[in-house]
Short mmCIF file of C-alpha atoms in Angstrom, two decimals:
data_model
loop_
_atom_site.label_atom_id
_atom_site.label_comp_id
_atom_site.label_asym_id
_atom_site.label_seq_id
_atom_site.Cartn_x
_atom_site.Cartn_y
_atom_site.Cartn_z
CA MET A 1 111.78 -49.69 34.46
CA TYR A 2 115.33 -50.55 33.41
CA HIS A 3 115.94 -53.06 36.22
CA LYS A 4 113.17 -55.28 34.83
CA PHE A 5 115.27 -55.93 31.71
CA GLN A 6 118.64 -56.16 33.49
CA ILE A 7 120.22 -59.60 33.85
CA SER A 8 122.26 -59.97 37.05
CA GLY A 9 126.01 -60.57 36.91
CA GLU A 10 125.70 -63.91 38.69
CA VAL A 11 123.28 -65.19 36.07
CA ILE A 12 125.56 -64.07 33.24
CA LYS A 13 128.54 -65.78 34.82
CA ALA A 14 126.53 -68.98 35.25
CA LEU A 15 125.62 -69.11 31.58
CA GLY A 16 127.77 -70.96 29.08
CA LEU A 17 129.54 -69.22 26.20
CA LYS A 18 127.08 -70.55 23.58
CA THR A 19 124.10 -69.32 25.58
CA LYS A 20 125.68 -65.86 25.92
CA ILE A 21 126.18 -65.72 22.15
CA LEU A 22 122.59 -66.77 21.52
CA ILE A 23 121.24 -64.06 23.85
CA THR A 24 123.43 -61.44 22.14
CA VAL A 25 122.26 -62.50 18.67
CA PHE A 26 118.62 -62.50 19.81
CA VAL A 27 118.82 -58.98 21.26
CA PHE A 28 120.64 -57.67 18.17
CA SER A 29 118.04 -59.28 15.84
CA CYS A 30 115.17 -57.68 17.75
CA LEU A 31 116.79 -54.27 17.52
CA LEU A 32 117.44 -54.74 13.80
CA ILE A 33 113.84 -55.78 13.06
CA LEU A 34 112.51 -52.83 15.07
CA SER A 35 114.75 -50.44 13.13
CA VAL A 36 113.58 -51.81 9.77
CA MET A 37 109.94 -51.50 10.82
CA LEU A 38 110.42 -47.90 11.88
CA LEU A 39 112.25 -47.07 8.66
CA SER A 40 109.54 -48.70 6.52
CA PHE A 41 106.82 -46.80 8.38
CA SER A 42 108.73 -43.56 7.92
CA ASN A 43 109.17 -44.16 4.18
CA ASN A 44 105.51 -45.07 3.67
CA PHE A 45 104.40 -42.03 5.60
CA ASN A 46 106.69 -39.76 3.61
CA ASN A 47 105.49 -41.27 0.33
CA GLN A 48 101.90 -40.62 1.33
CA LEU A 49 102.73 -37.01 2.07
CA LEU A 50 104.57 -36.61 -1.24
CA ASP A 51 101.87 -38.24 -3.37
CA PRO A 52 98.75 -36.02 -3.26
CA SER A 53 96.53 -38.69 -4.78
CA ILE A 54 97.32 -41.16 -2.01
CA ASN A 55 97.14 -38.45 0.65
CA ASP A 56 93.63 -37.58 -0.50
CA GLU A 57 92.62 -41.20 -0.01
CA PHE A 58 93.56 -41.01 3.67
CA GLU A 59 91.77 -37.70 4.15
CA THR A 60 88.49 -38.77 2.52
CA THR A 61 86.50 -41.95 2.59
CA GLY A 62 86.61 -43.45 -0.89
CA ASP A 63 83.53 -45.13 -2.31
CA LYS A 64 85.17 -48.32 -3.54
CA LEU A 65 81.88 -49.69 -4.89
CA ILE A 66 81.24 -46.52 -6.95
CA GLY A 67 77.79 -45.80 -5.57
CA GLY A 68 76.83 -49.48 -5.75
CA LEU A 69 77.91 -49.88 -9.38
CA LEU A 70 80.26 -52.66 -8.28
CA THR A 71 79.42 -55.67 -6.17
CA ALA A 72 81.48 -56.47 -3.05
CA ASP A 73 81.52 -60.19 -3.88
CA PHE A 74 85.06 -60.38 -5.27
CA ASP A 75 88.36 -61.00 -3.53
CA GLU A 76 90.25 -57.71 -3.71
CA GLY A 77 93.65 -59.28 -4.24
CA SER A 78 92.52 -61.16 -7.34
CA CYS A 79 91.97 -57.89 -9.22
CA MET A 80 93.68 -54.89 -7.63
CA SER A 81 92.17 -52.41 -10.09
CA ARG A 82 88.55 -53.23 -9.21
CA TYR A 83 87.92 -51.56 -5.87
CA HIS A 84 89.44 -48.71 -3.88
CA LYS A 85 92.86 -49.06 -5.49
CA THR A 86 91.47 -47.11 -8.42
CA TYR A 87 90.64 -44.23 -6.11
CA TRP A 88 94.27 -43.76 -5.26
CA TYR A 89 94.75 -42.44 -8.76
CA ARG A 90 91.48 -41.00 -10.06
CA LYS A 91 89.32 -38.26 -8.61
CA PRO A 92 85.81 -39.42 -7.69
CA SER A 93 83.50 -39.14 -10.68
CA PRO A 94 80.80 -36.45 -10.46
CA TYR A 95 78.52 -38.85 -12.36
CA LYS A 96 76.67 -41.21 -10.04
CA PRO A 97 74.98 -44.41 -11.25
CA SER A 98 71.21 -44.51 -10.90
CA GLU A 99 69.61 -46.82 -8.36
CA TYR A 100 67.82 -48.49 -11.24
CA LEU A 101 71.11 -49.28 -13.00
CA VAL A 102 72.55 -50.71 -9.78
CA SER A 103 69.46 -52.89 -9.28
CA LYS A 104 69.55 -54.02 -12.92
CA LEU A 105 73.21 -55.05 -12.63
CA ARG A 106 72.58 -57.10 -9.50
CA SER A 107 69.68 -58.87 -11.23
CA TYR A 108 71.84 -59.50 -14.28
CA GLU A 109 74.62 -61.04 -12.14
CA LYS A 110 72.13 -63.52 -10.67
CA LEU A 111 70.84 -64.42 -14.13
CA HIS A 112 74.37 -64.92 -15.46
CA LYS A 113 75.11 -67.20 -12.53
CA ARG A 114 72.06 -69.34 -13.38
CA CYS A 115 72.76 -69.46 -17.12
CA GLY A 116 76.53 -69.10 -17.50
CA PRO A 117 79.07 -71.68 -18.69
CA GLY A 118 78.97 -74.94 -16.75
CA THR A 119 75.33 -74.65 -15.69
CA LYS A 120 72.60 -77.10 -16.67
CA ALA A 121 70.84 -74.34 -18.54
CA TYR A 122 73.94 -73.59 -20.63
CA LYS A 123 74.52 -77.25 -21.43
CA LYS A 124 70.90 -77.66 -22.49
CA ALA A 125 71.01 -74.53 -24.65
CA THR A 126 74.19 -75.57 -26.46
CA LYS A 127 72.83 -79.09 -26.97
CA ASN A 128 69.85 -77.62 -28.79
CA LEU A 129 72.21 -75.89 -31.20
CA GLY A 130 72.98 -79.28 -32.69
CA HIS A 131 69.39 -79.64 -33.90
CA ASP A 132 68.63 -77.66 -37.02
CA ASN A 133 65.04 -76.97 -36.11
CA LYS A 134 63.96 -73.95 -38.11
CA ASN A 135 60.94 -73.17 -35.99
CA TYR A 136 61.51 -72.12 -32.40
CA ALA A 137 58.38 -69.99 -32.33
CA ASN A 138 56.32 -72.55 -30.43
CA GLU A 139 59.12 -73.88 -28.22
CA SER A 140 60.02 -72.63 -24.78
CA VAL A 141 63.71 -71.72 -24.52
CA GLY A 142 63.45 -70.89 -20.80
CA GLU A 143 64.93 -67.80 -19.19
CA CYS A 144 68.39 -68.34 -20.66
CA ARG A 145 68.99 -66.65 -23.97
CA TYR A 146 72.45 -65.63 -25.12
CA VAL A 147 74.39 -63.09 -27.13
CA VAL A 148 77.93 -64.07 -28.14
CA TRP A 149 80.46 -61.30 -28.79
CA ILE A 150 83.23 -62.12 -31.27
CA ALA A 151 86.57 -60.38 -30.69
CA ASP A 152 87.41 -58.28 -33.73
CA TYR A 153 89.69 -55.38 -34.74
CA GLY A 154 91.81 -53.31 -32.31
CA LEU A 155 91.49 -53.04 -28.55
CA GLY A 156 89.61 -49.72 -28.61
CA ASN A 157 87.00 -51.15 -30.98
CA ARG A 158 86.66 -54.25 -28.83
CA MET A 159 86.01 -52.33 -25.63
CA LEU A 160 83.45 -50.07 -27.30
CA THR A 161 81.59 -52.97 -28.91
CA LEU A 162 81.77 -55.11 -25.79
CA ALA A 163 80.08 -52.34 -23.80
CA SER A 164 77.49 -51.95 -26.58
CA VAL A 165 76.69 -55.68 -26.66
CA PHE A 166 76.50 -55.83 -22.85
CA LEU A 167 74.02 -52.96 -22.81
CA TYR A 168 71.95 -54.77 -25.44
CA ALA A 169 72.07 -57.87 -23.20
CA LEU A 170 70.80 -55.80 -20.25
CA LEU A 171 67.95 -54.39 -22.33
CA THR A 172 66.87 -57.79 -23.67
CA ASP A 173 67.59 -60.03 -20.65
CA ARG A 174 70.24 -62.03 -22.48
CA ILE A 175 73.49 -63.50 -21.20
CA ILE A 176 76.64 -62.08 -22.75
CA LEU A 177 79.47 -64.51 -23.48
CA ILE A 178 82.71 -63.31 -25.01
CA ASP A 179 85.09 -64.91 -27.48
CA ASN A 180 88.38 -65.38 -25.62
CA ARG A 181 90.49 -66.80 -28.43
CA LYS A 182 92.43 -63.52 -28.56
CA ASP A 183 93.46 -63.47 -24.89
CA LEU A 184 91.01 -60.89 -23.55
CA GLY A 185 91.20 -62.84 -20.29
CA ASP A 186 94.85 -61.74 -20.00
CA LEU A 187 93.78 -58.09 -20.14
CA LEU A 188 90.59 -57.84 -18.08
CA CYS A 189 89.33 -59.43 -14.87
CA GLU A 190 86.03 -61.29 -14.76
CA PRO A 191 83.22 -58.75 -14.16
CA PHE A 192 80.48 -61.08 -12.82
CA PRO A 193 80.92 -62.82 -9.44
CA GLY A 194 80.76 -66.58 -9.09
CA THR A 195 80.68 -67.26 -12.83
CA SER A 196 82.50 -66.48 -16.08
CA TRP A 197 81.74 -64.44 -19.17
CA LEU A 198 84.31 -66.34 -21.24
CA LEU A 199 82.78 -68.50 -23.95
CA PRO A 200 84.01 -72.11 -23.65
CA LEU A 201 86.39 -73.01 -26.47
CA ASP A 202 84.25 -76.00 -27.43
CA PHE A 203 81.22 -73.81 -28.20
CA PRO A 204 79.67 -75.43 -31.33
CA LEU A 205 79.26 -72.29 -33.45
CA MET A 206 82.81 -70.99 -33.12
CA LYS A 207 84.10 -73.26 -35.87
CA TYR A 208 82.05 -71.19 -38.31
CA THR A 209 83.51 -67.77 -37.46
CA TYR A 210 85.24 -67.45 -40.83
CA ARG A 211 81.77 -67.59 -42.41
CA TYR A 212 80.27 -64.80 -40.31
CA ASN A 213 79.74 -62.02 -42.83
CA LYS A 214 76.91 -60.42 -44.77
CA GLU A 215 76.66 -63.46 -47.04
CA TYR A 216 76.15 -65.90 -44.16
CA SER A 217 72.77 -67.64 -44.52
CA ARG A 218 71.77 -66.80 -40.92
CA CYS A 219 72.86 -63.14 -41.14
CA TYR A 220 69.86 -61.14 -39.93
CA GLY A 221 70.27 -58.33 -42.47
CA THR A 222 70.37 -60.82 -45.34
CA MET A 223 67.41 -62.82 -44.02
CA SER A 224 65.46 -59.61 -43.51
CA GLU A 225 66.09 -58.46 -47.08
CA LYS A 226 65.02 -61.86 -48.43
CA ARG A 227 62.06 -62.02 -46.01
CA ALA A 228 63.42 -65.40 -44.89
CA ILE A 229 62.57 -64.86 -41.22
CA ASN A 230 59.10 -64.41 -39.75
CA SER A 231 57.05 -65.39 -36.72
CA THR A 232 56.58 -68.91 -38.06
CA SER A 233 60.18 -69.49 -39.15
CA ILE A 234 62.59 -68.81 -36.29
CA PRO A 235 66.15 -70.23 -36.56
CA PRO A 236 68.12 -71.55 -33.55
CA HIS A 237 70.70 -68.77 -33.99
CA LEU A 238 71.21 -65.50 -35.83
CA TYR A 239 74.31 -63.59 -36.83
CA LEU A 240 74.30 -59.78 -36.39
CA HIS A 241 76.70 -57.93 -38.68
CA ILE A 242 77.41 -54.53 -37.07
CA LEU A 243 80.63 -53.52 -38.78
CA HIS A 244 81.70 -50.42 -40.70
CA ASP A 245 80.35 -51.99 -43.93
CA SER A 246 76.93 -52.88 -42.49
CA ARG A 247 73.84 -52.27 -44.59
CA ASP A 248 70.84 -50.44 -43.19
CA SER A 249 69.11 -53.82 -43.06
CA ASP A 250 71.86 -54.95 -40.64
CA LYS A 251 71.64 -51.78 -38.57
CA MET A 252 67.87 -52.06 -38.07
CA PHE A 253 68.22 -55.05 -35.73
CA PHE A 254 67.56 -52.79 -32.71
CA CYS A 255 64.14 -51.56 -33.96
CA GLN A 256 60.98 -52.75 -32.25
CA LYS A 257 59.49 -54.72 -35.16
CA ASP A 258 62.83 -56.45 -35.70
CA GLN A 259 63.25 -57.16 -32.00
CA ASP A 260 59.88 -58.91 -31.92
CA LEU A 261 61.44 -61.60 -34.13
CA ILE A 262 64.98 -61.54 -32.77
CA ASN A 263 63.77 -61.95 -29.18
CA LYS A 264 62.55 -65.45 -30.04
CA VAL A 265 65.99 -66.60 -31.17
CA PRO A 266 67.91 -68.22 -28.28
CA TRP A 267 71.41 -67.55 -29.64
CA LEU A 268 72.76 -64.35 -31.23
CA ILE A 269 76.29 -64.09 -32.61
CA VAL A 270 77.63 -60.53 -32.97
CA ARG A 271 80.57 -59.17 -34.91
CA ALA A 272 80.98 -55.44 -34.41
CA ASN A 273 83.66 -52.77 -34.61
CA VAL A 274 81.54 -49.68 -33.89
CA TYR A 275 79.91 -48.23 -30.76
CA PHE A 276 76.26 -48.76 -31.70
CA VAL A 277 74.70 -47.54 -28.42
CA PRO A 278 73.29 -44.28 -29.94
CA SER A 279 71.04 -46.27 -32.28
CA LEU A 280 69.48 -48.20 -29.37
CA TRP A 281 67.81 -44.95 -28.30
CA PHE A 282 65.70 -45.03 -31.51
CA ASN A 283 63.68 -47.97 -30.18
CA PRO A 284 60.85 -46.51 -28.02
CA THR A 285 60.89 -49.51 -25.65
CA PHE A 286 64.67 -49.35 -25.26
CA GLN A 287 64.51 -45.57 -24.89
CA THR A 288 62.15 -45.80 -21.92
CA GLU A 289 64.44 -48.33 -20.22
CA LEU A 290 67.63 -46.44 -21.11
CA THR A 291 66.26 -43.23 -19.61
CA LYS A 292 65.66 -45.04 -16.31
CA LEU A 293 69.10 -46.66 -16.41
CA PHE A 294 70.94 -43.49 -17.42
CA PRO A 295 69.11 -40.29 -16.41
CA GLN A 296 72.31 -38.49 -17.45
CA LYS A 297 72.31 -39.75 -21.02
CA GLU A 298 75.99 -39.13 -21.75
CA THR A 299 77.11 -41.47 -18.96
CA VAL A 300 76.36 -44.80 -20.68
CA PHE A 301 79.90 -45.87 -21.55
CA HIS A 302 81.36 -44.14 -18.48
CA HIS A 303 79.30 -46.30 -16.11
CA LEU A 304 79.45 -49.52 -18.13
CA ALA A 305 83.22 -49.26 -18.60
CA ARG A 306 83.81 -48.76 -14.88
CA TYR A 307 81.62 -51.78 -14.20
CA LEU A 308 82.99 -54.12 -16.88
CA PHE A 309 86.61 -53.24 -17.51
CA HIS A 310 89.10 -53.92 -14.71
CA PRO A 311 92.70 -54.50 -15.85
CA THR A 312 94.36 -57.66 -14.61
CA ASN A 313 97.02 -57.32 -11.93
CA GLN A 314 99.76 -57.58 -14.54
CA VAL A 315 98.35 -54.65 -16.54
CA TRP A 316 97.48 -52.68 -13.41
CA SER A 317 101.07 -52.92 -12.19
CA ILE A 318 102.16 -51.16 -15.42
CA VAL A 319 99.63 -48.38 -14.73
CA THR A 320 100.56 -47.88 -11.09
CA ARG A 321 104.33 -47.95 -11.63
CA TYR A 322 104.18 -45.43 -14.45
CA TYR A 323 101.77 -43.18 -12.58
CA HIS A 324 103.94 -43.07 -9.46
CA ASP A 325 107.18 -42.61 -11.38
CA HIS A 326 106.01 -39.84 -13.70
CA LEU A 327 102.56 -38.39 -12.98
CA SER A 328 101.89 -38.51 -9.25
CA LYS A 329 103.88 -35.41 -8.26
CA ALA A 330 102.31 -33.12 -10.86
CA GLU A 331 99.65 -30.63 -9.79
CA GLU A 332 97.97 -30.89 -13.17
CA ARG A 333 97.97 -33.63 -15.81
CA LEU A 334 97.19 -33.23 -19.51
CA GLY A 335 96.65 -36.22 -21.79
CA ILE A 336 97.33 -35.99 -25.54
CA GLN A 337 96.35 -39.00 -27.65
CA ILE A 338 97.54 -38.97 -31.25
CA ARG A 339 96.33 -41.29 -33.99
CA VAL A 340 97.31 -40.68 -37.62
CA PHE A 341 94.95 -42.37 -40.09
CA ARG A 342 97.36 -42.69 -42.99
CA ASP A 343 98.91 -45.74 -44.58
CA GLN A 344 102.40 -44.68 -43.54
CA GLY A 345 101.42 -43.50 -40.05
CA GLY A 346 104.44 -41.89 -38.43
CA TYR A 347 105.25 -38.25 -37.81
CA TYR A 348 103.70 -35.36 -39.76
CA GLN A 349 104.66 -31.77 -39.11
CA ASN A 350 101.15 -30.45 -39.80
CA VAL A 351 99.76 -32.82 -37.14
CA MET A 352 102.38 -31.56 -34.70
CA ASP A 353 101.52 -27.93 -35.53
CA GLN A 354 97.82 -28.71 -35.07
CA ILE A 355 98.44 -30.18 -31.60
CA VAL A 356 100.45 -27.13 -30.52
CA SER A 357 97.87 -24.76 -32.01
CA CYS A 358 94.99 -26.52 -30.22
CA THR A 359 96.62 -26.87 -26.81
CA GLN A 360 97.93 -23.28 -26.72
CA ARG A 361 94.71 -21.80 -28.09
CA GLU A 362 92.69 -23.62 -25.40
CA LYS A 363 95.21 -22.68 -22.67
CA LEU A 364 96.06 -26.33 -22.05
CA LEU A 365 99.75 -25.71 -22.74
CA PRO A 366 101.51 -22.38 -22.15
CA GLU A 367 102.88 -20.27 -24.95
CA LEU A 368 106.60 -19.65 -25.31
CA PRO A 369 107.74 -16.05 -24.76
CA THR A 370 109.32 -13.66 -27.23
CA GLN A 371 112.84 -12.42 -26.47
CA GLU A 372 111.48 -9.33 -24.70
CA GLU A 373 108.95 -11.33 -22.72
CA ALA A 374 111.65 -13.80 -21.70
CA LYS A 375 113.51 -10.97 -19.93
CA VAL A 376 110.59 -10.39 -17.56
CA ASN A 377 110.99 -12.30 -14.32
CA ILE A 378 108.04 -14.51 -13.43
CA THR A 379 107.35 -14.15 -9.72
CA ASN A 380 104.57 -16.74 -9.42
CA ILE A 381 105.34 -20.03 -7.71
CA PRO A 382 105.76 -22.44 -10.64
CA LYS A 383 103.13 -25.15 -11.12
CA ARG A 384 104.27 -28.66 -12.01
CA LYS A 385 102.43 -29.93 -15.05
CA ALA A 386 102.75 -33.42 -16.55
CA VAL A 387 101.90 -34.01 -20.20
CA LEU A 388 101.17 -37.64 -21.07
CA VAL A 389 101.45 -38.38 -24.79
CA THR A 390 100.27 -41.65 -26.31
CA SER A 391 101.10 -42.34 -29.93
CA LEU A 392 102.60 -45.04 -32.10
CA SER A 393 105.21 -42.45 -33.07
CA PRO A 394 107.65 -41.14 -30.41
CA GLU A 395 108.52 -37.97 -32.39
CA TYR A 396 105.53 -35.95 -31.15
CA SER A 397 106.49 -36.21 -27.49
CA LYS A 398 110.16 -35.54 -28.33
CA LYS A 399 109.17 -32.30 -30.11
CA LEU A 400 107.08 -31.21 -27.12
CA LYS A 401 109.94 -32.01 -24.74
CA ASN A 402 112.32 -29.90 -26.80
CA MET A 403 109.86 -27.01 -26.85
CA PHE A 404 109.66 -26.73 -23.08
CA SER A 405 113.18 -27.79 -22.12
CA LYS A 406 115.05 -25.12 -24.08
CA ARG A 407 113.41 -22.04 -22.54
CA SER A 408 110.86 -20.98 -19.97
CA ASN A 409 107.22 -20.39 -20.87
CA LEU A 410 104.95 -17.42 -20.26
CA THR A 411 103.21 -18.95 -17.23
CA GLY A 412 106.39 -20.18 -15.59
CA GLU A 413 105.00 -23.71 -15.31
CA ILE A 414 107.43 -26.61 -14.98
CA MET A 415 106.51 -28.79 -17.93
CA LYS A 416 107.38 -32.48 -18.05
CA VAL A 417 106.45 -34.54 -21.12
CA TYR A 418 106.16 -38.34 -20.96
CA GLN A 419 105.33 -41.11 -23.42
CA PRO A 420 105.05 -44.70 -22.13
CA SER A 421 105.64 -46.38 -25.50
CA GLY A 422 106.09 -45.67 -29.19
CA GLU A 423 105.86 -48.90 -31.12
CA ARG A 424 105.64 -47.38 -34.61
CA TYR A 425 102.79 -49.58 -35.83
CA GLN A 426 99.69 -51.22 -34.37
CA GLN A 427 100.18 -54.87 -33.41
CA THR A 428 96.62 -56.14 -33.10
CA ASP A 429 96.30 -59.44 -31.21
CA SER A 430 99.79 -59.17 -29.71
CA LYS A 431 99.32 -59.81 -25.98
CA VAL A 432 102.15 -57.51 -24.85
CA HIS A 433 101.10 -54.75 -27.25
CA ASP A 434 97.48 -54.93 -26.08
CA GLN A 435 98.54 -54.87 -22.43
CA LYS A 436 100.53 -51.69 -23.07
CA ALA A 437 97.59 -50.20 -24.97
CA LEU A 438 95.16 -50.94 -22.15
CA ALA A 439 97.57 -49.47 -19.59
CA GLU A 440 97.88 -46.30 -21.68
CA MET A 441 94.10 -45.95 -22.00
CA TYR A 442 93.86 -46.04 -18.22
CA LEU A 443 96.74 -43.61 -17.75
CA LEU A 444 95.03 -41.16 -20.13
CA SER A 445 91.79 -41.57 -18.18
CA LEU A 446 93.61 -40.40 -15.03
CA THR A 447 94.48 -36.98 -16.48
CA ASP A 448 92.65 -33.74 -15.68
CA ASN A 449 92.19 -32.67 -19.31
CA ILE A 450 92.53 -34.61 -22.54
CA VAL A 451 93.07 -33.94 -26.23
CA THR A 452 92.31 -36.82 -28.63
CA SER A 453 92.38 -37.49 -32.34
CA ALA A 454 89.13 -37.53 -34.29
CA ARG A 455 87.68 -40.99 -35.04
CA SER A 456 90.05 -42.72 -32.62
CA THR A 457 88.34 -45.49 -30.66
CA PHE A 458 91.42 -45.58 -28.39
CA GLY A 459 90.75 -41.95 -27.47
CA TYR A 460 87.01 -42.55 -27.08
CA VAL A 461 87.64 -45.24 -24.47
CA ALA A 462 90.17 -43.14 -22.54
CA TYR A 463 88.16 -39.95 -22.15
CA SER A 464 84.81 -41.62 -21.50
CA LEU A 465 86.32 -43.99 -18.94
CA GLY A 466 87.76 -40.98 -17.12
CA GLY A 467 84.52 -38.98 -17.29
CA LEU A 468 86.29 -36.29 -19.34
CA LYS A 469 84.90 -34.03 -22.06
CA PRO A 470 87.73 -33.98 -24.59
CA TRP A 471 89.16 -31.50 -27.01
CA LEU A 472 88.84 -33.32 -30.35
CA LEU A 473 91.45 -32.67 -33.03
CA TYR A 474 89.72 -32.24 -36.38
CA MET A 475 90.70 -34.63 -39.16
CA PRO A 476 93.22 -32.86 -41.44
CA ASN A 477 92.13 -33.07 -45.09
CA ASP A 478 95.59 -32.35 -46.46
CA ARG A 479 98.94 -31.14 -45.16
CA THR A 480 97.44 -27.95 -43.69
CA ILE A 481 96.18 -27.23 -40.17
CA PRO A 482 92.37 -27.16 -39.74
CA ASP A 483 90.98 -23.83 -38.56
CA PRO A 484 89.98 -24.11 -35.77
CA PRO A 485 92.37 -26.97 -34.95
CA CYS A 486 90.10 -28.62 -32.39
CA VAL A 487 86.72 -28.45 -30.68
CA ARG A 488 85.63 -29.09 -27.10
CA SER A 489 83.03 -31.83 -26.95
CA THR A 490 79.91 -31.25 -24.87
CA SER A 491 79.49 -35.01 -24.33
CA MET A 492 81.84 -37.67 -23.01
CA GLU A 493 80.08 -40.44 -24.94
CA PRO A 494 81.94 -42.21 -27.77
CA CYS A 495 80.83 -41.69 -31.36
CA PHE A 496 78.99 -44.27 -33.48
CA LEU A 497 81.18 -43.86 -36.56
CA THR A 498 78.93 -45.54 -39.17
CA PRO A 499 75.33 -45.12 -37.96
CA PRO A 500 72.10 -45.96 -39.80
CA SER A 501 70.93 -43.36 -42.28
CA HIS A 502 67.54 -43.05 -40.57
CA GLY A 503 65.67 -44.08 -37.43
CA CYS A 504 63.36 -47.06 -36.96
CA GLU A 505 60.12 -45.44 -38.09
CA ALA A 506 61.60 -42.61 -40.11
CA GLU A 507 61.30 -42.43 -43.88
CA TRP A 508 64.26 -42.99 -46.14
CA GLY A 509 66.24 -39.80 -46.52
CA THR A 510 65.52 -38.67 -42.94
CA ASP A 511 68.71 -37.55 -41.17
CA SER A 512 69.36 -40.01 -38.32
CA GLY A 513 70.93 -37.15 -36.34
CA LYS A 514 67.53 -35.44 -36.15
CA ILE A 515 65.30 -38.30 -34.99
CA VAL A 516 65.54 -37.58 -31.24
CA PRO A 517 66.95 -34.37 -29.73
CA PHE A 518 69.66 -36.06 -27.65
CA VAL A 519 71.15 -38.22 -30.42
CA ARG A 520 73.01 -35.87 -32.74
CA HIS A 521 76.00 -35.88 -35.03
CA CYS A 522 79.48 -36.06 -33.50
CA GLU A 523 81.74 -33.01 -33.52
CA ASP A 524 84.67 -34.82 -35.14
CA ILE A 525 82.92 -36.89 -37.82
CA TYR A 526 79.49 -37.40 -39.35
CA GLY A 527 78.55 -40.13 -36.90
CA LEU A 528 76.06 -40.25 -34.03
CA LYS A 529 76.58 -39.41 -30.40
CA VAL A 530 74.40 -39.21 -27.29
CA TYR A 531 74.22 -35.83 -25.55
CA ASP A 532 72.44 -34.71 -22.42
CA GLU A 533 69.43 -32.56 -23.22
CA LEU A 534 70.33 -28.96 -22.44
#
């Protein structure tokens, strides 16, 4: 074969000096390019072998559409977190979306495309907002009715309420449009193909946002109390006040008799900072539909979050870099999310002691040996364990690092403690801060086990997104450690922190946690949570 590539001596002699140089450079360049390609292939192959999460992807066929939960109608490069890239980092969820949910989402996407911003239907609907007609009862508003979500409070609250409002939109055949004045578009990719969920900045009612409170004349709770709304007096828009200070009259918006009126209103404006999904199950009509959508009742946020929330490429690059640098080589990953609800925030020794007590009691972290135990040689092959700590205070992770770096532990595990950031205080509406927060929620969702602080919406998002049943740290009442320090939740659903005091048809004084068997009080606070019926 060699003679085919050999150039005869006569030909070489006949060539000029410049030509000889060009041939030499060409041959050398080819060899150099070939060497680089071989080296790159070798490195990629070795990286795949070293990273078990990526290796698993090559051994198994990943379901990049999550059982049909996602549509294939997006360009993958525009949002790297949406499709199979996620499966390089997270184990496949054991919770599969129902066929009915998949079908409902596809129908919703078509409706949003017909009614979303820029369409004739949207322009007509917003034009009608300029007319203060108080009676829409006898007018046809077409198939396009809307619910507008106003961005409020911290990122965890926003994601929980956004999922809640979207579910309400699914149940009532409304179009969800989101307030983007606080840069949510810089955090999350568009979830609906061929259209946008971002509310145009020139939307007529946004200039009134400072007035949206319980005293607002079109607040549903206020109108309901004053009996100012009925079947013959339907306003062009209503404001729903679903915040921590909501009255029961505000919280009853989801009930059937209230929905009969609200359904006729073309535009709903919602301010919320709580996960109000549990209360939707009190409406018999909603409950029938919800059971078909979510046969496994505790999967509501898990499925909706994986459908709606896909970090932008900028945020996803933070997640992937940190995961590869610190978490990918571990055989087990533990997430610990710490939120201190005190004015000063910061580090508290009793909180630290509670974390250690919980994680060691539940065998999530190994105990440290006594002097005699330390003399015993551990013959087991050590397991590599990564502990991911998220907190505004960096002291908690530093204390854990010191614990495991100074001496070996009883199990012989190699413990590595990491904390991506520690910014001391919450910086709501800061783009960079929110990007870091979103990245940390996703990193926590990629762990195998998770411990979170009671009442923390940040923690709720992380564990439910990851399909994890968390260990919840009880709220400390003083400077002592609660006994027991934590409890394992039997549901991965978030908690509705300030629920209604009773159900739709229940009498005053009836405990809302006893209306239906699968909506009960949360383990960490006297709120409401959805559980699977056991």
